[in-house]
Amino acid sequence: MTDSDINTEKSILLSARRIFTIKGFDGARMQEIADDAGINKALLHYYYRTKDKLFEAVFKEVLNVIFPKIISILQSPIPVFEKIEKISLTYIELLKENPDLAIFVFHEISRNPQRLVENFRNAGIDFGIIRKQITLEAKQGVIVSVKAEHLITNLISMCVFPFIAKPVLKGMMGMNEEDFQQFIEERKTVIPHTLISSLTPNK
Amino acid sequence: MTDSDINTEKSILLSARRIFTIKGFDGARMQEIADDAGINKALLHYYYRTKDKLFEAVFKEVLNVIFPKIISILQSPIPVFEKIEKISLTYIELLKENPDLAIFVFHEISRNPQRLVENFRNAGIDFGIIRKQITLEAKQGVIVSVKAEHLITNLISMCVFPFIAKPVLKGMMGMNEEDFQQFIEERKTVIPHTLISSLTPNK
DNA sequence: CCTACTTTTGACCAACTGGTTAAACCATTT
DNA sequence: AAATGGTTTAACCAGTTGGTCAAAAGTAGG
């Protein structure tokens, strides 16, 4: 009912994503997903045979939103500083538009870590390339010498974590929803600034 | 059986924490917790009436490990840079000793955000104090002017996130367990260095 | 209108889950 | 050794859950 009934299969996927995100895999009920999609529960099993397969369909769809954008940036021939800026911007914008995407992915991490890693590999994300670039630019003196692992981890941490911890941050720092949106908007520049100023040589 | 049967109540709590962490609240089964503790399922209900109450007991115990350490640092009369160093060190050491603590707390965030925020308040964490200190030191020119919200968020993000995303990071960057432990150890200095060098005035 | 096909449904089921209960067990005190 | 009171258990229960199935409803072509 919520979604147009033009395409049942698609509206199931939408409802499933909604419910799985809020409740997690174990907390989600097939009946609830069916209700949300405005259909009979048996119809879920008609389109996606099992709960597992339904989840997997949702999961793959979600990853297809995340991966392509990040990959194209990582592989583009621009300096590290620019990549940091672009990734911050793209990542935060993506998560701002799909606020529970981070929570959904991390639900899956604790449920089935292996599968996510495999999807990463299949997506063609090659960590070696960015590592090479970072060590190269460090040797050239463009940036301070730093382990690629830490730089990337710092970047992703600062972009993603606020969305996972959103309610805690809001509560702790006394923000309302508008404040939080503003806060997230600011991070588009704060994160690159933090990383770049810590990476700029000549102190 | 795994734990000493000297204190049944305590061994239940240990097993419950183990299972809740791995499976989440909805995924955890009372029978599994009982098995893990080597006791009858009815005994769980004898000590902790319901699954909810058992979870709450585990949750409070977990928070009692986290909060006191952080609070004492935040309220101690030392400069911001030192606080950053001490919090990084304490936080990472804490999470290194209790690797699934972050995942446990995160599970609870998505299950019941409100309760966690309330616990934060009750624990007496006062964000106003640290905010005041940061703006003061910024005015004095000791650190670059920065919004306290972003600084704290950056700090916590970089400390906690790697533990939540551990399997993904390991997979993506091709680390084995030993590598990862080394990586985490390095972050005790990498995180303060990143933040402090971005906060040090006079470029 | 009939036939063949896909989509949708209500009724149903076996397995599982959190929780209960009455009885057994065990350590102390009397 | 009997009584007491906390601890532990096996058996059980009512409600829920993922999943099935046969039949109904819709759809298109001949």
Short mmCIF file of C-alpha atoms (C1' of nucleotides) in Angstrom, two decimals:
data_model
loop_
_atom_site.label_atom_id
_atom_site.label_comp_id
_atom_site.label_asym_id
_atom_site.label_seq_id
_atom_site.Cartn_x
_atom_site.Cartn_y
_atom_site.Cartn_z
CA MET A 1 0.00 0.00 0.00
CA THR A 2 2.77 2.37 0.92
CA ASP A 3 4.53 1.88 -2.37
CA SER A 4 2.91 1.82 -5.77
CA ASP A 5 1.58 -1.63 -6.61
CA ILE A 6 2.80 -1.29 -10.17
CA ASN A 7 5.69 -3.58 -9.39
CA THR A 8 5.11 -5.99 -6.54
CA GLU A 9 8.59 -7.40 -6.62
CA LYS A 10 10.18 -3.98 -6.24
CA SER A 11 7.83 -2.84 -3.51
CA ILE A 12 8.67 -5.98 -1.54
CA LEU A 13 12.33 -5.12 -1.79
CA LEU A 14 11.66 -1.61 -0.53
CA SER A 15 9.62 -2.79 2.43
CA ALA A 16 12.12 -5.52 3.22
CA ARG A 17 14.95 -3.02 3.30
CA ARG A 18 12.94 -0.76 5.59
CA ILE A 19 12.12 -3.51 8.07
CA PHE A 20 15.51 -5.25 7.95
CA THR A 21 17.20 -1.94 8.62
CA ILE A 22 15.06 -1.05 11.61
CA LYS A 23 14.86 -4.50 13.16
CA GLY A 24 17.91 -6.34 11.87
CA PHE A 25 17.68 -9.75 10.26
CA ASP A 26 16.59 -11.67 13.34
CA GLY A 27 14.23 -8.99 14.55
CA ALA A 28 12.49 -8.61 11.21
CA ARG A 29 9.30 -10.65 10.66
CA MET A 30 8.19 -11.83 7.26
CA GLN A 31 4.63 -10.90 8.23
CA GLU A 32 5.71 -7.35 9.02
CA ILE A 33 7.45 -6.99 5.68
CA ALA A 34 4.34 -8.32 3.94
CA ASP A 35 2.12 -5.88 5.83
CA ASP A 36 4.42 -3.00 4.99
CA ALA A 37 4.28 -3.95 1.32
CA GLY A 38 0.52 -4.38 1.53
CA ILE A 39 0.54 -7.98 0.38
CA ASN A 40 0.03 -11.50 1.62
CA LYS A 41 2.88 -13.18 3.42
CA ALA A 42 2.82 -16.15 1.05
CA LEU A 43 3.59 -13.77 -1.77
CA LEU A 44 6.94 -12.96 -0.23
CA HIS A 45 7.88 -16.59 -0.50
CA TYR A 46 6.54 -16.70 -4.00
CA TYR A 47 8.98 -14.01 -5.16
CA TYR A 48 11.89 -14.64 -2.81
CA ARG A 49 11.82 -18.22 -1.63
CA THR A 50 13.22 -17.75 1.86
CA LYS A 51 13.92 -15.02 4.36
CA ASP A 52 17.64 -15.50 3.73
CA LYS A 53 17.26 -15.03 0.00
CA LEU A 54 15.11 -11.95 0.50
CA PHE A 55 17.74 -10.46 2.76
CA GLU A 56 20.46 -11.25 0.29
CA ALA A 57 18.53 -9.50 -2.46
CA VAL A 58 18.19 -6.40 -0.30
CA PHE A 59 21.83 -6.57 0.68
CA LYS A 60 23.11 -6.76 -2.86
CA GLU A 61 20.92 -3.86 -3.91
CA VAL A 62 22.34 -1.79 -1.06
CA LEU A 63 25.93 -2.60 -1.96
CA ASN A 64 25.28 -1.60 -5.55
CA VAL A 65 24.47 1.86 -4.27
CA ILE A 66 27.64 2.19 -2.22
CA PHE A 67 30.40 0.54 -4.18
CA PRO A 68 30.38 2.10 -7.63
CA LYS A 69 30.65 5.66 -6.35
CA ILE A 70 33.57 4.93 -4.04
CA ILE A 71 35.44 2.78 -6.53
CA SER A 72 35.38 5.37 -9.29
CA ILE A 73 36.89 7.95 -6.93
CA LEU A 74 39.57 5.64 -5.58
CA GLN A 75 40.71 4.70 -9.07
CA SER A 76 40.65 8.17 -10.58
CA PRO A 77 44.07 9.75 -11.24
CA ILE A 78 43.91 12.63 -8.75
CA PRO A 79 46.18 13.45 -5.79
CA VAL A 80 45.52 12.01 -2.33
CA PHE A 81 44.25 15.28 -0.91
CA GLU A 82 41.65 15.53 -3.63
CA LYS A 83 40.59 11.94 -3.09
CA ILE A 84 40.11 12.63 0.59
CA GLU A 85 37.90 15.58 -0.21
CA LYS A 86 35.85 13.76 -2.81
CA ILE A 87 35.35 10.64 -0.73
CA SER A 88 34.25 12.63 2.31
CA LEU A 89 31.79 14.54 0.20
CA THR A 90 30.44 11.54 -1.66
CA TYR A 91 30.24 9.29 1.38
CA ILE A 92 28.46 11.81 3.59
CA GLU A 93 26.06 12.82 0.87
CA LEU A 94 25.26 9.17 0.20
CA LEU A 95 24.63 8.46 3.88
CA LYS A 96 22.65 11.63 4.30
CA GLU A 97 20.28 10.52 1.58
CA ASN A 98 20.11 6.96 2.94
CA PRO A 99 20.45 7.48 6.68
CA ASP A 100 19.98 3.88 7.78
CA LEU A 101 22.27 2.45 5.16
CA ALA A 102 25.20 2.42 7.56
CA ILE A 103 23.21 0.66 10.24
CA PHE A 104 21.99 -1.89 7.74
CA VAL A 105 25.48 -2.72 6.56
CA PHE A 106 26.81 -3.05 10.08
CA HIS A 107 23.98 -5.28 11.12
CA GLU A 108 25.17 -7.56 8.37
CA ILE A 109 28.80 -7.29 9.47
CA SER A 110 28.06 -8.87 12.81
CA ARG A 111 25.70 -11.40 11.28
CA ASN A 112 27.88 -12.63 8.47
CA PRO A 113 31.28 -10.92 8.25
CA GLN A 114 32.57 -13.22 5.55
CA ARG A 115 29.95 -12.43 2.97
CA LEU A 116 30.57 -8.71 3.12
CA VAL A 117 34.28 -9.19 2.62
CA GLU A 118 33.61 -11.39 -0.40
CA ASN A 119 31.34 -8.73 -1.87
CA PHE A 120 34.13 -6.22 -1.39
CA ARG A 121 36.50 -8.40 -3.33
CA ASN A 122 34.01 -9.04 -6.10
CA ALA A 123 33.32 -5.33 -6.40
CA GLY A 124 36.91 -4.92 -7.44
CA ILE A 125 38.05 -2.62 -4.66
CA ASP A 126 41.81 -2.89 -4.78
CA PHE A 127 43.47 -1.55 -1.67
CA GLY A 128 46.90 -1.99 -3.22
CA ILE A 129 46.40 0.91 -5.63
CA ILE A 130 45.60 3.51 -3.01
CA ARG A 131 48.39 2.19 -0.77
CA LYS A 132 50.87 2.64 -3.59
CA GLN A 133 49.73 6.17 -4.26
CA ILE A 134 50.01 7.17 -0.61
CA THR A 135 53.54 5.80 -0.20
CA LEU A 136 54.53 7.41 -3.51
CA GLU A 137 53.28 10.87 -2.58
CA ALA A 138 54.93 10.47 0.81
CA LYS A 139 58.27 9.77 -0.85
CA GLN A 140 57.78 12.78 -3.10
CA GLY A 141 57.22 14.90 -0.02
CA VAL A 142 53.73 15.95 -1.07
CA ILE A 143 52.26 14.46 2.09
CA VAL A 144 53.64 13.39 5.44
CA SER A 145 54.64 9.75 5.55
CA VAL A 146 51.75 7.70 6.86
CA LYS A 147 50.51 4.13 6.69
CA ALA A 148 47.73 3.86 4.14
CA GLU A 149 45.79 1.59 6.49
CA HIS A 150 45.48 4.30 9.11
CA LEU A 151 44.65 7.07 6.69
CA ILE A 152 41.85 5.12 5.05
CA THR A 153 40.54 3.88 8.37
CA ASN A 154 40.53 7.42 9.77
CA LEU A 155 38.68 8.69 6.75
CA ILE A 156 35.99 6.03 6.74
CA SER A 157 35.64 6.12 10.52
CA MET A 158 34.92 9.83 10.64
CA CYS A 159 32.48 9.65 7.74
CA VAL A 160 30.48 6.59 8.75
CA PHE A 161 30.53 6.44 12.53
CA PRO A 162 28.35 9.49 13.16
CA PHE A 163 25.51 7.83 11.26
CA ILE A 164 25.78 4.68 13.33
CA ALA A 165 26.01 6.54 16.60
CA LYS A 166 23.54 9.21 15.60
CA PRO A 167 21.09 8.85 18.51
CA VAL A 168 23.92 8.79 21.03
CA LEU A 169 25.59 11.86 19.57
CA LYS A 170 22.30 13.74 19.40
CA GLY A 171 21.54 12.84 22.99
CA MET A 172 25.00 13.52 24.34
CA MET A 173 25.45 16.84 22.61
CA GLY A 174 21.88 18.01 22.93
CA MET A 175 21.12 18.27 19.23
CA ASN A 176 17.72 18.17 17.59
CA GLU A 177 17.27 16.73 14.11
CA GLU A 178 17.99 20.04 12.41
CA ASP A 179 21.16 20.53 14.44
CA PHE A 180 22.31 17.07 13.48
CA GLN A 181 21.74 17.65 9.77
CA GLN A 182 23.73 20.87 10.03
CA PHE A 183 26.42 19.00 11.96
CA ILE A 184 26.66 16.35 9.26
CA GLU A 185 26.78 19.02 6.57
CA GLU A 186 29.73 20.65 8.32
CA ARG A 187 31.61 17.38 8.41
CA LYS A 188 31.91 17.45 4.62
CA THR A 189 34.62 20.07 5.13
CA VAL A 190 35.71 19.28 8.69
CA ILE A 191 36.87 15.75 7.88
CA PRO A 192 39.05 16.67 4.88
CA HIS A 193 40.41 19.63 6.78
CA THR A 194 41.34 17.48 9.77
CA LEU A 195 43.08 14.85 7.68
CA ILE A 196 44.76 17.16 5.21
CA SER A 197 46.15 19.52 7.83
CA SER A 198 47.58 16.53 9.66
CA LEU A 199 49.14 15.30 6.42
CA THR A 200 50.56 18.59 5.18
CA PRO A 201 54.38 18.61 5.51
CA ASN A 202 56.54 21.48 6.84
CA LYS A 203 55.42 22.16 10.35
CA MET B 1 30.82 -25.53 32.55
CA THR B 2 32.98 -23.03 30.75
CA ASP B 3 33.02 -20.75 33.75
CA SER B 4 33.53 -21.84 37.32
CA ASP B 5 30.29 -22.94 38.93
CA ILE B 6 31.22 -21.14 42.11
CA ASN B 7 28.87 -18.34 41.23
CA THR B 8 26.03 -19.32 38.92
CA GLU B 9 24.63 -15.83 38.71
CA LYS B 10 27.92 -14.41 37.48
CA SER B 11 28.56 -17.19 35.00
CA ILE B 12 25.11 -16.60 33.53
CA LEU B 13 25.98 -12.97 33.04
CA LEU B 14 29.22 -13.91 31.30
CA SER B 15 27.53 -16.35 28.96
CA ALA B 16 24.68 -13.95 28.28
CA ARG B 17 27.12 -11.23 27.33
CA ARG B 18 28.94 -13.63 25.03
CA ILE B 19 25.80 -14.76 23.23
CA PHE B 20 24.10 -11.35 23.12
CA THR B 21 27.23 -9.87 21.61
CA ILE B 22 27.59 -12.48 18.90
CA LYS B 23 23.92 -12.82 18.02
CA GLY B 24 22.32 -9.58 19.12
CA PHE B 25 19.24 -9.48 21.32
CA ASP B 26 16.83 -10.99 18.83
CA GLY B 27 19.26 -13.58 17.57
CA ALA B 28 20.24 -14.78 21.04
CA ARG B 29 18.37 -17.81 22.43
CA MET B 30 17.81 -18.35 26.12
CA GLN B 31 18.59 -22.03 25.57
CA GLU B 32 21.92 -21.15 24.00
CA ILE B 33 22.85 -18.92 26.91
CA ALA B 34 21.88 -21.68 29.32
CA ASP B 35 23.96 -24.23 27.41
CA ASP B 36 26.91 -21.89 27.34
CA ALA B 37 26.64 -21.42 31.09
CA GLY B 38 26.20 -25.17 31.57
CA ILE B 39 22.85 -24.90 33.34
CA ASN B 40 19.18 -25.51 32.82
CA LYS B 41 17.20 -22.93 30.92
CA ALA B 42 14.71 -22.52 33.76
CA LEU B 43 17.56 -21.40 35.96
CA LEU B 44 18.04 -18.35 33.75
CA HIS B 45 14.51 -17.28 34.52
CA TYR B 46 15.06 -18.05 38.17
CA TYR B 47 17.89 -15.53 38.42
CA TYR B 48 16.81 -13.01 35.77
CA ARG B 49 13.07 -13.20 35.29
CA THR B 50 12.91 -12.38 31.59
CA LYS B 51 15.16 -12.13 28.56
CA ASP B 52 14.76 -8.37 28.68
CA LYS B 53 15.89 -8.16 32.28
CA LEU B 54 18.84 -10.42 31.59
CA PHE B 55 19.88 -8.21 28.72
CA GLU B 56 19.52 -5.12 30.82
CA ALA B 57 21.74 -6.64 33.50
CA VAL B 58 24.41 -7.38 30.92
CA PHE B 59 24.05 -3.95 29.42
CA LYS B 60 24.47 -2.12 32.71
CA GLU B 61 27.50 -4.18 33.56
CA VAL B 62 29.05 -3.28 30.22
CA LEU B 63 28.37 0.41 30.67
CA ASN B 64 29.95 0.30 34.11
CA VAL B 65 33.15 -0.81 32.44
CA ILE B 66 33.13 1.99 29.88
CA PHE B 67 31.82 5.06 31.62
CA PRO B 68 33.93 5.53 34.75
CA LYS B 69 37.22 5.48 32.87
CA ILE B 70 36.13 8.01 30.28
CA ILE B 71 34.43 10.31 32.74
CA SER B 72 37.42 10.61 35.01
CA ILE B 73 39.59 11.63 32.07
CA LEU B 74 37.10 14.14 30.69
CA GLN B 75 36.75 15.84 34.05
CA SER B 76 40.42 15.88 35.00
CA PRO B 77 42.11 19.32 34.86
CA ILE B 78 44.53 18.66 32.00
CA PRO B 79 44.89 20.41 28.63
CA VAL B 80 42.90 19.27 25.60
CA PHE B 81 45.90 17.67 23.90
CA GLU B 82 46.56 15.51 26.93
CA LYS B 83 42.91 14.52 27.13
CA ILE B 84 43.00 13.45 23.51
CA GLU B 85 46.04 11.30 24.17
CA LYS B 86 44.64 9.74 27.32
CA ILE B 87 41.21 9.02 25.87
CA SER B 88 42.68 7.39 22.78
CA LEU B 89 44.91 5.24 24.92
CA THR B 90 42.23 4.29 27.42
CA TYR B 91 39.53 3.69 24.85
CA ILE B 92 41.63 1.50 22.60
CA GLU B 93 43.06 -0.47 25.47
CA LEU B 94 39.56 -1.03 26.82
CA LEU B 95 38.27 -2.21 23.45
CA LYS B 96 41.34 -4.33 22.86
CA GLU B 97 40.65 -6.22 26.07
CA ASN B 98 36.92 -6.46 25.31
CA PRO B 99 36.85 -6.73 21.54
CA ASP B 100 33.11 -7.26 21.13
CA LEU B 101 32.12 -4.52 23.51
CA ALA B 102 31.73 -2.03 20.70
CA ILE B 103 29.54 -4.37 18.71
CA PHE B 104 27.43 -5.07 21.77
CA VAL B 105 26.81 -1.39 22.42
CA PHE B 106 26.13 -0.78 18.76
CA HIS B 107 23.55 -3.57 18.70
CA GLU B 108 21.78 -1.84 21.55
CA ILE B 109 21.90 1.52 19.81
CA SER B 110 19.76 0.29 16.97
CA ARG B 111 17.50 -1.71 19.29
CA ASN B 112 16.75 0.94 21.85
CA PRO B 113 18.49 4.27 21.24
CA GLN B 114 16.66 6.05 24.00
CA ARG B 115 17.85 3.84 26.83
CA LEU B 116 21.50 4.32 25.94
CA VAL B 117 21.10 8.09 25.92
CA GLU B 118 19.44 7.96 29.32
CA ASN B 119 22.29 5.89 30.69
CA PHE B 120 24.69 8.46 29.36
CA ARG B 121 22.88 11.20 31.21
CA ASN B 122 22.68 9.20 34.43
CA ALA B 123 26.38 8.44 34.23
CA GLY B 124 26.97 12.14 34.61
CA ILE B 125 28.78 12.74 31.35
CA ASP B 126 28.57 16.47 30.91
CA PHE B 127 29.39 17.57 27.42
CA GLY B 128 29.24 21.21 28.44
CA ILE B 129 32.48 21.00 30.40
CA ILE B 130 34.61 19.72 27.56
CA ARG B 131 32.97 22.13 25.14
CA LYS B 132 33.88 25.02 27.42
CA GLN B 133 37.47 23.87 27.70
CA ILE B 134 37.86 23.55 23.95
CA THR B 135 36.48 27.01 23.22
CA LEU B 136 38.61 28.47 26.01
CA GLU B 137 41.87 26.97 24.78
CA ALA B 138 40.94 28.07 21.25
CA LYS B 139 40.54 31.66 22.47
CA GLN B 140 43.89 31.43 24.26
CA GLY B 141 45.48 30.31 21.03
CA VAL B 142 46.63 26.98 22.43
CA ILE B 143 44.64 25.11 19.83
CA VAL B 144 43.06 25.98 16.51
CA SER B 145 39.45 27.07 16.80
CA VAL B 146 37.20 24.08 16.32
CA LYS B 147 33.69 23.00 17.23
CA ALA B 148 33.82 20.67 20.21
CA GLU B 149 31.19 18.45 18.60
CA HIS B 150 33.43 17.65 15.67
CA LEU B 151 36.55 17.13 17.71
CA ILE B 152 34.88 14.68 20.08
CA THR B 153 33.11 12.91 17.24
CA ASN B 154 36.36 12.57 15.32
CA LEU B 155 38.10 11.18 18.37
CA ILE B 156 35.46 8.61 19.24
CA SER B 157 34.93 7.66 15.59
CA MET B 158 38.56 6.82 15.01
CA CYS B 159 38.84 4.86 18.26
CA VAL B 160 35.64 2.84 18.07
CA PHE B 161 34.92 2.32 14.40
CA PRO B 162 37.79 -0.07 13.65
CA PHE B 163 36.45 -2.51 16.22
CA ILE B 164 32.99 -2.47 14.67
CA ALA B 165 34.32 -2.82 11.14
CA LYS B 166 37.11 -5.20 12.11
CA PRO B 167 36.25 -8.06 9.71
CA VAL B 168 35.81 -5.67 6.81
CA LEU B 169 39.08 -3.88 7.49
CA LYS B 170 40.94 -7.14 7.87
CA GLY B 171 39.46 -8.45 4.65
CA MET B 172 39.95 -5.27 2.67
CA MET B 173 43.51 -4.64 3.76
CA GLY B 174 44.59 -8.25 3.84
CA MET B 175 45.43 -8.43 7.53
CA ASN B 176 45.58 -11.53 9.68
CA GLU B 177 44.72 -11.38 13.38
CA GLU B 178 48.27 -10.51 14.40
CA ASP B 179 48.45 -7.72 11.84
CA PHE B 180 45.20 -6.32 13.12
CA GLN B 181 46.36 -6.30 16.74
CA GLN B 182 49.50 -4.49 15.66
CA PHE B 183 47.38 -2.07 13.64
CA ILE B 184 45.19 -1.33 16.66
CA GLU B 185 48.25 -0.86 18.83
CA GLU B 186 49.61 1.72 16.40
CA ARG B 187 46.37 3.65 16.53
CA LYS B 188 47.05 4.56 20.16
CA THR B 189 49.57 7.06 18.80
CA VAL B 190 48.22 7.59 15.28
CA ILE B 191 44.88 8.98 16.45
CA PRO B 192 46.29 11.57 18.88
CA HIS B 193 48.91 12.53 16.33
CA THR B 194 46.30 13.05 13.62
CA LEU B 195 44.06 15.18 15.78
CA ILE B 196 46.75 17.14 17.55
CA SER B 197 48.67 18.03 14.40
CA SER B 198 45.44 19.25 12.86
CA LEU B 199 44.76 21.33 15.97
CA THR B 200 48.22 22.82 16.44
CA PRO B 201 48.21 26.52 15.51
CA ASN B 202 50.82 28.36 13.42
CA LYS B 203 51.11 26.65 10.12
"C1'" DC C 1 -16.17 -18.56 -23.94
"C1'" DC C 2 -12.44 -21.55 -23.16
"C1'" DT C 3 -7.79 -22.59 -22.08
"C1'" DA C 4 -3.27 -21.92 -20.16
"C1'" DC C 5 -0.50 -19.21 -17.46
"C1'" DT C 6 0.96 -16.18 -13.73
"C1'" DT C 7 -0.20 -13.76 -9.51
"C1'" DT C 8 -2.43 -13.60 -5.03
"C1'" DT C 9 -4.70 -15.40 -1.15
"C1'" DG C 10 -6.45 -17.85 3.27
"C1'" DA C 11 -5.78 -21.72 5.84
"C1'" DC C 12 -2.62 -24.59 7.67
"C1'" DC C 13 1.67 -26.78 9.87
"C1'" DA C 14 5.81 -28.27 12.13
"C1'" DA C 15 9.43 -26.28 14.61
"C1'" DC C 16 10.88 -23.17 17.81
"C1'" DT C 17 10.78 -19.72 21.68
"C1'" DG C 18 10.29 -17.44 26.05
"C1'" DG C 19 8.40 -18.53 30.06
"C1'" DT C 20 5.99 -21.54 33.91
"C1'" DT C 21 5.44 -25.10 37.37
"C1'" DA C 22 5.78 -28.70 40.43
"C1'" DA C 23 8.88 -31.61 42.07
"C1'" DA C 24 13.67 -32.89 43.28
"C1'" DC C 25 18.09 -31.64 45.22
"C1'" DC C 26 21.17 -29.70 48.55
"C1'" DA C 27 23.13 -27.26 52.44
"C1'" DT C 28 22.13 -25.40 57.23
"C1'" DT C 29 19.96 -25.10 61.25
"C1'" DT C 30 17.32 -27.13 64.88
"C1'" DA D 1 17.01 -36.73 61.28
"C1'" DA D 2 13.59 -33.58 60.41
"C1'" DA D 3 12.53 -29.15 58.96
"C1'" DT D 4 13.73 -25.07 56.37
"C1'" DG D 5 14.84 -22.33 52.53
"C1'" DG D 6 17.46 -21.50 48.59
"C1'" DT D 7 18.90 -23.82 44.13
"C1'" DT D 8 18.28 -26.81 40.08
"C1'" DT D 9 15.81 -29.66 37.02
"C1'" DA D 10 12.56 -32.10 33.55
"C1'" DA D 11 8.41 -31.61 31.55
"C1'" DC D 12 5.26 -28.74 29.78
"C1'" DC D 13 2.63 -24.75 27.48
"C1'" DA D 14 0.82 -21.06 24.72
"C1'" DG D 15 2.19 -18.02 21.24
"C1'" DT D 16 4.95 -17.08 17.33
"C1'" DT D 17 7.55 -17.91 13.08
"C1'" DG D 18 9.16 -19.26 8.54
"C1'" DG D 19 7.37 -21.75 5.19
"C1'" DT D 20 3.78 -24.69 2.39
"C1'" DC D 21 -0.29 -25.71 -0.47
"C1'" DA D 22 -4.31 -25.98 -2.88
"C1'" DA D 23 -7.51 -23.11 -4.55
"C1'" DA D 24 -9.06 -18.53 -6.21
"C1'" DA D 25 -8.38 -14.40 -8.96
"C1'" DG D 26 -6.55 -12.09 -12.64
"C1'" DT D 27 -4.66 -11.99 -17.59
"C1'" DA D 28 -3.90 -12.98 -22.31
"C1'" DG D 29 -4.53 -15.44 -26.62
"C1'" DG D 30 -7.19 -18.31 -29.63
#
